C-alpha cells in the first residue's frame, strides 16, 4: 500500500526543488532591493518546508491508501483546458465560470450555490488584479 501523505510530501518537494532551482538562475538580490528570483525562491523554500514536514508527518500518522480517481483527474484537466480556451476566444470571466462549474463535478457533492460563490470570488479577484495592479487580463 502506498501512503498518500508520503507521496504528497514527495510531490511537493519535487515541485519546490524544480521551481527553486530555476529561480536561482535569476538574480536574487536582497530584501531591500529584491531581484526577479527572490519571490519564487522564497515561495519554493516555504513549499519545501511544507513538503518536508508532510513527509516527516507521514511516518507518525496512520497511512492513508493512495488511490487515483481518473474521472476526477480528467474533470480537473478538462476544466483547466476549457478555462484557457474560453479565456482566449471569449473572455476570462466566462472561462472562470466554466472552470468552477466543470471542476465542481469532481467534488463529493455538487452544489450550484457553492459554485456561484466561488465564481463570484474569483471574478472579483480577477477584476481587482486588473484594476488595482494593472494586469493585462482579458476581462470584458
mmCIF file of C-alpha atoms in Angstrom:
data_model
loop_
_atom_site.group_PDB
_atom_site.id
_atom_site.type_symbol
_atom_site.label_atom_id
_atom_site.label_comp_id
_atom_site.label_asym_id
_atom_site.label_seq_id
_atom_site.Cartn_x
_atom_site.Cartn_y
_atom_site.Cartn_z
ATOM 1 C CA UNK A 1 0.000 0.000 0.000
ATOM 2 C CA UNK A 2 1.378 3.400 -0.954
ATOM 3 C CA UNK A 3 0.959 6.108 1.638
ATOM 4 C CA UNK A 4 -0.858 9.130 0.209
ATOM 5 C CA UNK A 5 0.702 11.506 2.767
ATOM 6 C CA UNK A 6 4.224 10.363 1.870
ATOM 7 C CA UNK A 7 3.595 10.671 -1.872
ATOM 8 C CA UNK A 8 2.012 14.099 -1.359
ATOM 9 C CA UNK A 9 5.062 15.320 0.559
ATOM 10 C CA UNK A 10 7.491 13.949 -2.026
ATOM 11 C CA UNK A 11 5.489 15.593 -4.812
ATOM 12 C CA UNK A 12 5.586 18.955 -3.002
ATOM 13 C CA UNK A 13 9.335 18.592 -2.503
ATOM 14 C CA UNK A 14 9.820 17.838 -6.208
ATOM 15 C CA UNK A 15 7.797 20.916 -7.235
ATOM 16 C CA UNK A 16 9.641 23.115 -4.731
ATOM 17 C CA UNK A 17 13.024 21.948 -5.980
ATOM 18 C CA UNK A 18 12.058 22.372 -9.635
ATOM 19 C CA UNK A 19 10.907 25.956 -9.167
ATOM 20 C CA UNK A 20 13.530 26.804 -6.551
ATOM 21 C CA UNK A 21 16.450 25.669 -8.691
ATOM 22 C CA UNK A 22 15.001 27.564 -11.655
ATOM 23 C CA UNK A 23 14.649 30.690 -9.509
ATOM 24 C CA UNK A 24 18.351 30.537 -8.644
ATOM 25 C CA UNK A 25 19.179 31.243 -12.303
ATOM 26 C CA UNK A 26 17.839 34.769 -11.803
ATOM 27 C CA UNK A 27 19.447 37.432 -9.622
ATOM 28 C CA UNK A 28 18.105 37.093 -6.078
ATOM 29 C CA UNK A 29 19.102 40.495 -4.745
ATOM 30 C CA UNK A 30 18.267 41.152 -1.104
ATOM 31 C CA UNK A 31 15.173 42.087 0.877
ATOM 32 C CA UNK A 32 15.717 45.834 0.427
ATOM 33 C CA UNK A 33 16.219 45.512 -3.332
ATOM 34 C CA UNK A 34 14.666 42.274 -4.500
ATOM 35 C CA UNK A 35 15.723 40.657 -7.726
ATOM 36 C CA UNK A 36 13.416 38.680 -10.015
ATOM 37 C CA UNK A 37 14.447 35.381 -8.403
ATOM 38 C CA UNK A 38 13.742 36.316 -4.787
ATOM 39 C CA UNK A 39 9.968 35.791 -4.745
ATOM 40 C CA UNK A 40 9.981 32.370 -6.465
ATOM 41 C CA UNK A 41 12.912 31.311 -4.273
ATOM 42 C CA UNK A 42 11.040 32.301 -1.103
ATOM 43 C CA UNK A 43 7.828 30.571 -2.203
ATOM 44 C CA UNK A 44 9.803 27.466 -3.173
ATOM 45 C CA UNK A 45 11.547 27.461 0.205
ATOM 46 C CA UNK A 46 8.208 27.629 2.020
ATOM 47 C CA UNK A 47 6.804 24.861 -0.184
ATOM 48 C CA UNK A 48 9.909 22.778 0.535
ATOM 49 C CA UNK A 49 9.362 23.191 4.278
ATOM 50 C CA UNK A 50 5.723 22.120 3.895
ATOM 51 C CA UNK A 51 6.778 19.114 1.795
ATOM 52 C CA UNK A 52 9.449 18.001 4.267
ATOM 53 C CA UNK A 53 7.052 18.390 7.199
ATOM 54 C CA UNK A 54 4.438 16.357 5.298
ATOM 55 C CA UNK A 55 6.963 13.574 4.675
ATOM 56 C CA UNK A 56 8.042 13.557 8.329
ATOM 57 C CA UNK A 57 4.431 13.616 9.496
ATOM 58 C CA UNK A 58 3.587 10.668 7.241
ATOM 59 C CA UNK A 59 5.786 8.423 9.384
ATOM 60 C CA UNK A 60 3.890 9.312 12.575
ATOM 61 C CA UNK A 61 0.262 9.134 11.419
ATOM 62 C CA UNK A 62 -1.695 6.170 10.167
ATOM 63 C CA UNK A 63 -1.060 5.546 6.462
ATOM 64 C CA UNK A 64 -3.801 6.557 4.056
ATOM 65 C CA UNK A 65 -4.248 4.421 0.954
ATOM 66 C CA UNK A 66 -3.254 6.103 -2.285
ATOM 67 C CA UNK A 67 -5.873 5.710 -4.963
ATOM 68 C CA UNK A 68 -6.331 7.551 -8.230
ATOM 69 C CA UNK A 69 -9.752 8.666 -9.351
ATOM 70 C CA UNK A 70 -9.179 9.092 -13.067
ATOM 71 C CA UNK A 71 -12.644 10.604 -13.566
ATOM 72 C CA UNK A 72 -11.814 13.456 -11.180
ATOM 73 C CA UNK A 73 -8.357 13.928 -12.671
ATOM 74 C CA UNK A 74 -9.842 14.185 -16.168
ATOM 75 C CA UNK A 75 -12.546 16.594 -14.963
ATOM 76 C CA UNK A 76 -9.948 18.915 -13.416
ATOM 77 C CA UNK A 77 -7.757 18.774 -16.528
ATOM 78 C CA UNK A 78 -10.781 19.440 -18.746
ATOM 79 C CA UNK A 79 -11.802 22.409 -16.616
ATOM 80 C CA UNK A 80 -8.300 23.911 -16.841
ATOM 81 C CA UNK A 81 -8.107 23.367 -20.609
ATOM 82 C CA UNK A 82 -11.600 24.805 -21.028
ATOM 83 C CA UNK A 83 -10.666 27.808 -18.899
ATOM 84 C CA UNK A 84 -7.678 28.592 -21.090
ATOM 85 C CA UNK A 85 -9.558 28.113 -24.376
ATOM 86 C CA UNK A 86 -12.604 30.119 -23.277
ATOM 87 C CA UNK A 87 -10.343 32.862 -21.886
ATOM 88 C CA UNK A 88 -8.531 33.123 -25.207
ATOM 89 C CA UNK A 89 -11.544 33.003 -27.532
ATOM 90 C CA UNK A 90 -14.322 34.544 -25.407
ATOM 91 C CA UNK A 91 -13.240 36.224 -22.182
ATOM 92 C CA UNK A 92 -11.759 35.329 -18.837
ATOM 93 C CA UNK A 93 -14.941 35.759 -16.791
ATOM 94 C CA UNK A 94 -16.681 33.071 -18.846
ATOM 95 C CA UNK A 95 -13.549 30.917 -18.503
ATOM 96 C CA UNK A 96 -13.589 31.282 -14.715
ATOM 97 C CA UNK A 97 -17.258 30.346 -14.517
ATOM 98 C CA UNK A 98 -16.716 27.300 -16.758
ATOM 99 C CA UNK A 99 -13.698 26.181 -14.743
ATOM 100 C CA UNK A 100 -15.517 26.367 -11.419
ATOM 101 C CA UNK A 101 -18.684 24.627 -12.591
ATOM 102 C CA UNK A 102 -16.807 21.920 -14.533
ATOM 103 C CA UNK A 103 -14.366 21.163 -11.719
ATOM 104 C CA UNK A 104 -17.283 21.126 -9.275
ATOM 105 C CA UNK A 105 -18.310 17.775 -10.744
ATOM 106 C CA UNK A 106 -15.148 16.294 -9.214
ATOM 107 C CA UNK A 107 -16.337 17.139 -5.691
ATOM 108 C CA UNK A 108 -18.018 14.579 -3.487
ATOM 109 C CA UNK A 109 -21.198 16.669 -3.587
ATOM 110 C CA UNK A 110 -22.239 19.146 -6.273
ATOM 111 C CA UNK A 111 -23.589 22.498 -5.112
ATOM 112 C CA UNK A 112 -24.639 25.198 -7.557
ATOM 113 C CA UNK A 113 -24.701 27.826 -4.819
ATOM 114 C CA UNK A 114 -21.146 26.969 -3.742
ATOM 115 C CA UNK A 115 -20.006 27.215 -7.364
ATOM 116 C CA UNK A 116 -21.704 30.605 -7.776
ATOM 117 C CA UNK A 117 -19.954 31.907 -4.653
ATOM 118 C CA UNK A 118 -16.553 30.594 -5.762
ATOM 119 C CA UNK A 119 -17.045 32.012 -9.262
ATOM 120 C CA UNK A 120 -18.035 35.409 -7.881
ATOM 121 C CA UNK A 121 -14.994 35.463 -5.594
ATOM 122 C CA UNK A 122 -12.621 34.571 -8.420
ATOM 123 C CA UNK A 123 -14.173 37.134 -10.775
ATOM 124 C CA UNK A 124 -13.860 39.845 -8.108
ATOM 125 C CA UNK A 125 -10.236 38.819 -7.551
ATOM 126 C CA UNK A 126 -9.518 38.946 -11.299
ATOM 127 C CA UNK A 127 -11.134 42.390 -11.564
ATOM 128 C CA UNK A 128 -9.099 43.603 -8.586
ATOM 129 C CA UNK A 129 -5.888 42.338 -10.186
ATOM 130 C CA UNK A 130 -6.801 44.068 -13.438
ATOM 131 C CA UNK A 131 -7.945 47.397 -11.985
ATOM 132 C CA UNK A 132 -5.671 47.757 -8.956
ATOM 133 C CA UNK A 133 -2.457 46.182 -10.204
ATOM 134 C CA UNK A 134 -2.927 46.961 -13.880
ATOM 135 C CA UNK A 135 -2.522 43.368 -15.053
ATOM 136 C CA UNK A 136 -3.479 42.786 -18.651
ATOM 137 C CA UNK A 137 -6.305 40.276 -18.137
ATOM 138 C CA UNK A 138 -8.910 39.682 -20.870
ATOM 139 C CA UNK A 139 -11.914 40.722 -18.790
ATOM 140 C CA UNK A 140 -14.752 42.383 -20.694
#
